[in-house]
mmCIF file of C-alpha atoms in Angstrom:
data_model
loop_
_atom_site.group_PDB
_atom_site.id
_atom_site.type_symbol
_atom_site.label_atom_id
_atom_site.label_comp_id
_atom_site.label_asym_id
_atom_site.label_seq_id
_atom_site.Cartn_x
_atom_site.Cartn_y
_atom_site.Cartn_z
ATOM 1 C CA MET A 28 0.000 0.000 0.000
ATOM 2 C CA GLN A 29 1.369 3.429 -0.960
ATOM 3 C CA LYS A 30 2.186 6.012 1.719
ATOM 4 C CA ARG A 31 -0.700 8.211 0.634
ATOM 5 C CA ALA A 32 -3.147 5.326 0.869
ATOM 6 C CA ILE A 33 -1.810 4.359 4.325
ATOM 7 C CA LYS A 34 -2.186 7.948 5.497
ATOM 8 C CA THR A 35 -5.754 8.101 4.172
ATOM 9 C CA LYS A 36 -6.687 4.814 5.843
ATOM 10 C CA GLN A 37 -5.266 6.002 9.162
ATOM 11 C CA LYS A 38 -7.190 9.278 8.867
ATOM 12 C CA ILE A 39 -10.414 7.341 8.277
ATOM 13 C CA LEU A 40 -9.710 5.107 11.267
ATOM 14 C CA LYS A 41 -8.944 7.981 13.636
ATOM 15 C CA THR A 42 -11.993 9.917 12.473
ATOM 16 C CA SER A 43 -14.302 6.919 12.818
ATOM 17 C CA PHE A 44 -12.884 6.210 16.279
ATOM 18 C CA LYS A 45 -13.789 9.731 17.386
ATOM 19 C CA LEU A 46 -17.288 9.678 15.872
ATOM 20 C CA PHE A 47 -18.159 6.141 16.975
ATOM 21 C CA ALA A 48 -17.060 7.060 20.502
ATOM 22 C CA GLU A 49 -19.352 10.081 20.459
ATOM 23 C CA LYS A 50 -22.440 8.598 18.780
ATOM 24 C CA GLY A 51 -22.070 4.821 18.716
ATOM 25 C CA PHE A 52 -22.459 2.484 15.756
ATOM 26 C CA HIS A 53 -26.031 3.339 14.806
ATOM 27 C CA GLY A 54 -25.669 7.050 15.492
ATOM 28 C CA THR A 55 -22.699 7.431 13.156
ATOM 29 C CA LYS A 56 -23.205 7.569 9.400
ATOM 30 C CA ILE A 57 -20.584 6.708 6.800
ATOM 31 C CA ASN A 58 -21.331 10.082 5.203
ATOM 32 C CA ASP A 59 -20.419 11.789 8.485
ATOM 33 C CA ILE A 60 -17.104 9.931 8.646
ATOM 34 C CA ALA A 61 -16.323 10.733 5.009
ATOM 35 C CA TYR A 62 -17.115 14.423 5.559
ATOM 36 C CA SER A 63 -15.100 14.709 8.792
ATOM 37 C CA ALA A 64 -12.138 12.806 7.351
ATOM 38 C CA ASP A 65 -12.387 14.754 4.086
ATOM 39 C CA VAL A 66 -12.338 11.583 1.993
ATOM 40 C CA ASN A 67 -14.564 10.041 -0.649
ATOM 41 C CA LYS A 68 -17.113 7.598 0.795
ATOM 42 C CA GLN A 69 -15.956 4.979 -1.690
ATOM 43 C CA ARG A 70 -12.487 5.099 -0.108
ATOM 44 C CA ILE A 71 -13.973 3.986 3.197
ATOM 45 C CA TYR A 72 -15.626 0.965 1.606
ATOM 46 C CA ALA A 73 -12.464 0.215 -0.380
ATOM 47 C CA TYR A 74 -10.385 -0.021 2.806
ATOM 48 C CA PHE A 75 -12.927 -1.472 5.265
ATOM 49 C CA ASN A 76 -15.659 -3.054 3.094
ATOM 50 C CA SER A 77 -18.486 -2.209 5.498
ATOM 51 C CA LYS A 78 -19.521 0.003 8.381
ATOM 52 C CA GLU A 79 -19.403 -3.035 10.676
ATOM 53 C CA ASN A 80 -15.786 -3.730 9.751
ATOM 54 C CA LEU A 81 -14.902 -0.087 10.295
ATOM 55 C CA PHE A 82 -16.507 -0.128 13.740
ATOM 56 C CA SER A 83 -14.572 -3.291 14.627
ATOM 57 C CA ALA A 84 -11.379 -1.639 13.401
ATOM 58 C CA ALA A 85 -12.100 1.424 15.559
ATOM 59 C CA VAL A 86 -12.651 -0.717 18.658
ATOM 60 C CA SER A 87 -9.498 -2.687 17.899
ATOM 61 C CA HIS A 88 -7.647 0.615 17.528
ATOM 62 C CA ALA A 89 -8.821 1.589 21.016
ATOM 63 C CA TYR A 90 -7.467 -1.649 22.460
ATOM 64 C CA GLN A 91 -4.244 -1.229 20.546
ATOM 65 C CA LEU A 92 -3.763 2.123 22.274
ATOM 66 C CA LEU A 93 -4.342 0.395 25.614
ATOM 67 C CA ALA A 94 -1.910 -2.378 24.736
ATOM 68 C CA GLU A 95 0.745 0.179 23.840
ATOM 69 C CA SER A 96 0.311 1.826 27.238
ATOM 70 C CA GLU A 97 0.865 -1.577 28.871
ATOM 71 C CA GLU A 98 4.023 -2.562 27.003
ATOM 72 C CA ASN A 99 6.166 -1.404 29.920
ATOM 73 C CA PHE A 100 4.546 -4.134 32.043
ATOM 74 C CA LEU A 101 6.683 -6.679 30.200
ATOM 75 C CA ASN A 102 9.666 -5.167 32.020
ATOM 76 C CA LEU A 103 8.197 -5.898 35.452
ATOM 77 C CA THR A 104 9.983 -8.576 37.468
ATOM 78 C CA GLU A 105 9.392 -10.405 40.739
ATOM 79 C CA LYS A 106 10.791 -7.444 42.671
ATOM 80 C CA ASP A 107 7.799 -5.421 41.431
ATOM 81 C CA ILE A 108 5.222 -7.855 42.823
ATOM 82 C CA PRO A 109 4.605 -5.934 46.100
ATOM 83 C CA ASP A 110 3.654 -2.824 44.089
ATOM 84 C CA LEU A 111 1.899 -4.623 41.212
ATOM 85 C CA THR A 112 -1.620 -3.430 42.051
ATOM 86 C CA ARG A 113 -0.531 0.185 42.342
ATOM 87 C CA LYS A 114 1.458 0.062 39.091
ATOM 88 C CA LEU A 115 -1.493 -1.393 37.167
ATOM 89 C CA LEU A 116 -4.016 1.054 38.574
ATOM 90 C CA GLU A 117 -1.792 4.079 38.028
ATOM 91 C CA ASN A 118 -1.243 3.036 34.428
ATOM 92 C CA ASN A 119 -4.983 2.514 33.910
ATOM 93 C CA PHE A 120 -5.778 5.949 35.303
ATOM 94 C CA ARG A 121 -3.104 7.637 33.183
ATOM 95 C CA PHE A 122 -4.451 5.867 30.112
ATOM 96 C CA HIS A 123 -8.035 7.008 30.704
ATOM 97 C CA ILE A 124 -6.906 10.575 31.305
ATOM 98 C CA LYS A 125 -4.909 10.571 28.077
ATOM 99 C CA ASN A 126 -7.597 8.733 26.080
ATOM 100 C CA PRO A 127 -10.991 10.063 27.254
ATOM 101 C CA SER A 128 -12.834 8.447 24.330
ATOM 102 C CA PHE A 129 -11.749 4.915 25.259
ATOM 103 C CA TRP A 130 -14.455 4.178 27.807
ATOM 104 C CA ARG A 131 -17.104 5.585 25.465
ATOM 105 C CA ILE A 132 -16.255 3.354 22.497
ATOM 106 C CA LEU A 133 -15.840 0.413 24.876
ATOM 107 C CA ALA A 134 -19.348 1.023 26.196
ATOM 108 C CA TRP A 135 -20.762 1.261 22.679
ATOM 109 C CA SER A 136 -18.981 -1.937 21.615
ATOM 110 C CA ASN A 137 -20.556 -3.831 24.510
ATOM 111 C CA LEU A 138 -23.988 -2.514 23.581
ATOM 112 C CA GLU A 139 -23.521 -3.718 19.995
ATOM 113 C CA GLU A 140 -23.590 -7.432 20.775
ATOM 114 C CA SER A 141 -23.751 -8.355 17.097
ATOM 115 C CA ILE A 142 -20.444 -6.599 16.367
ATOM 116 C CA HIS A 143 -17.655 -9.137 16.897
ATOM 117 C CA VAL A 144 -14.126 -7.970 17.574
ATOM 118 C CA ASP A 145 -12.255 -11.230 18.094
ATOM 119 C CA ILE A 146 -8.918 -9.550 17.448
ATOM 120 C CA ILE A 147 -9.131 -7.949 20.910
ATOM 121 C CA LYS A 148 -8.240 -11.177 22.696
ATOM 122 C CA ARG A 149 -4.958 -11.369 20.778
ATOM 123 C CA ILE A 150 -3.840 -7.782 21.290
ATOM 124 C CA ARG A 151 -2.943 -8.024 24.987
ATOM 125 C CA THR A 152 -2.047 -11.704 25.267
ATOM 126 C CA ASN A 153 1.668 -11.335 26.055
ATOM 127 C CA VAL A 154 1.127 -8.686 28.716
ATOM 128 C CA PHE A 155 -1.790 -10.599 30.219
ATOM 129 C CA LEU A 156 0.218 -13.820 30.531
ATOM 130 C CA HIS A 157 3.233 -12.003 31.982
ATOM 131 C CA LEU A 158 1.119 -10.271 34.614
ATOM 132 C CA LYS A 159 -0.655 -13.514 35.440
ATOM 133 C CA SER A 160 2.703 -15.192 36.016
ATOM 134 C CA LEU A 161 3.792 -12.407 38.375
ATOM 135 C CA TYR A 162 0.474 -12.487 40.214
ATOM 136 C CA GLU A 163 0.637 -16.236 40.768
ATOM 137 C CA LYS A 164 4.214 -15.931 42.027
ATOM 138 C CA GLY A 165 2.947 -13.196 44.320
ATOM 139 C CA GLN A 166 0.260 -15.542 45.622
ATOM 140 C CA LYS A 167 2.920 -18.104 46.501
ATOM 141 C CA LYS A 168 4.748 -15.391 48.446
ATOM 142 C CA PHE A 169 1.437 -14.369 50.080
ATOM 143 C CA PHE A 170 1.256 -10.874 48.601
ATOM 144 C CA PHE A 171 -2.138 -11.715 47.088
ATOM 145 C CA LYS A 172 -5.089 -13.657 48.446
ATOM 146 C CA PRO A 173 -4.756 -17.342 47.450
ATOM 147 C CA LYS A 174 -8.455 -17.777 46.591
ATOM 148 C CA VAL A 175 -8.674 -14.761 44.273
ATOM 149 C CA SER A 176 -7.820 -15.726 40.696
ATOM 150 C CA PHE A 177 -5.754 -13.451 38.489
ATOM 151 C CA GLU A 178 -8.715 -13.116 36.130
ATOM 152 C CA THR A 179 -10.891 -11.703 38.941
ATOM 153 C CA TYR A 180 -8.044 -9.506 40.172
ATOM 154 C CA PHE A 181 -7.483 -8.114 36.663
ATOM 155 C CA PHE A 182 -11.228 -7.646 36.144
ATOM 156 C CA VAL A 183 -11.539 -5.626 39.361
ATOM 157 C CA LEU A 184 -8.674 -3.308 38.391
ATOM 158 C CA SER A 185 -10.144 -2.784 34.922
ATOM 159 C CA ALA A 186 -13.634 -2.256 36.332
ATOM 160 C CA VAL A 187 -12.490 0.321 38.890
ATOM 161 C CA SER A 188 -10.663 2.325 36.233
ATOM 162 C CA PHE A 189 -13.528 2.134 33.737
ATOM 163 C CA PHE A 190 -16.228 3.008 36.255
ATOM 164 C CA TYR A 191 -14.201 5.854 37.759
ATOM 165 C CA PHE A 192 -13.961 7.704 34.451
ATOM 166 C CA SER A 193 -17.241 6.662 32.804
ATOM 167 C CA ASN A 194 -19.363 7.550 35.852
ATOM 168 C CA ARG A 195 -17.349 10.313 37.483
ATOM 169 C CA LYS A 196 -19.931 13.047 36.816
ATOM 170 C CA THR A 197 -22.786 11.223 38.538
ATOM 171 C CA MET A 198 -20.592 9.733 41.268
ATOM 172 C CA CYS A 199 -19.213 13.187 42.101
ATOM 173 C CA LYS A 200 -22.780 14.139 43.048
ATOM 174 C CA THR A 201 -23.554 10.850 44.763
ATOM 175 C CA LEU A 202 -20.388 10.726 46.871
ATOM 176 C CA GLN A 203 -20.037 14.495 47.244
ATOM 177 C CA ILE A 204 -16.362 14.387 46.298
ATOM 178 C CA ASP A 205 -14.416 15.774 43.358
ATOM 179 C CA LEU A 206 -13.269 12.792 41.315
ATOM 180 C CA GLU A 207 -11.323 15.156 39.067
ATOM 181 C CA ASP A 208 -9.043 16.011 42.002
ATOM 182 C CA ASP A 209 -5.636 14.316 41.756
ATOM 183 C CA LYS A 210 -5.624 13.745 45.518
ATOM 184 C CA VAL A 211 -8.918 11.845 45.257
ATOM 185 C CA LYS A 212 -7.526 9.706 42.424
ATOM 186 C CA GLU A 213 -4.477 8.895 44.538
ATOM 187 C CA SER A 214 -6.671 8.051 47.519
ATOM 188 C CA VAL A 215 -8.802 5.670 45.441
ATOM 189 C CA ILE A 216 -5.683 3.914 44.126
ATOM 190 C CA ASN A 217 -4.295 3.585 47.662
ATOM 191 C CA GLU A 218 -7.509 2.176 49.068
ATOM 192 C CA ILE A 219 -8.121 -0.283 46.223
ATOM 193 C CA ASN A 220 -4.556 -1.463 46.772
ATOM 194 C CA MET A 221 -5.386 -2.017 50.461
ATOM 195 C CA ILE A 222 -8.500 -3.997 49.553
ATOM 196 C CA LEU A 223 -6.722 -6.322 47.142
ATOM 197 C CA GLU A 224 -3.483 -6.959 49.006
ATOM 198 C CA ASN A 225 -3.146 -9.994 51.258
ATOM 199 C CA LYS A 226 -2.776 -7.772 54.298
ATOM 200 C CA ASN A 227 -2.906 -10.555 56.880
ATOM 201 C CA GLY A 228 -0.685 -12.954 54.971
ATOM 202 C CA ILE A 229 -3.509 -15.479 54.507
ATOM 203 C CA ARG A 230 -2.249 -18.850 53.253
#
């Protein structure tokens, strides 16, 4: 593919990511994407074949951004196990701050049950397996609760990060705290770390 074609395809992908995140699959029209990306509508179909494929590509792009933010996790070693929860949460929070559209397109992708994005499970495999290995070693050293699987541990960290940013406006009112405050973010990370650590050395 020529450089110009690659550049055009990337422009379409970035534009569709932004619009799908704002309006979802059904609320976004191919004409809107073509207009915003300043490309011919036929170019979109030439590169992605269908709106469904373009949506899947946009969701995959979102996960690719997440995977790139997690690449540094491959450098973690056993000496990092005591601070693993904090490192993962801090990275998740930084990612959401830097990529405010991520939680929106993730929410839309879960609403569109008929849109399959199987590529997602392959994007983060290496990082996932590396973290799982560290977690299980941490369990053997009693840093983590023995009856809590890595999958549940990872799910909780992902859920906290997602919910914090996707629901911060309503939860600010409910909890009467400013979730935009850096001190509050730090407090949440500290307290989630306390909840998940094997504080009493349970075997």
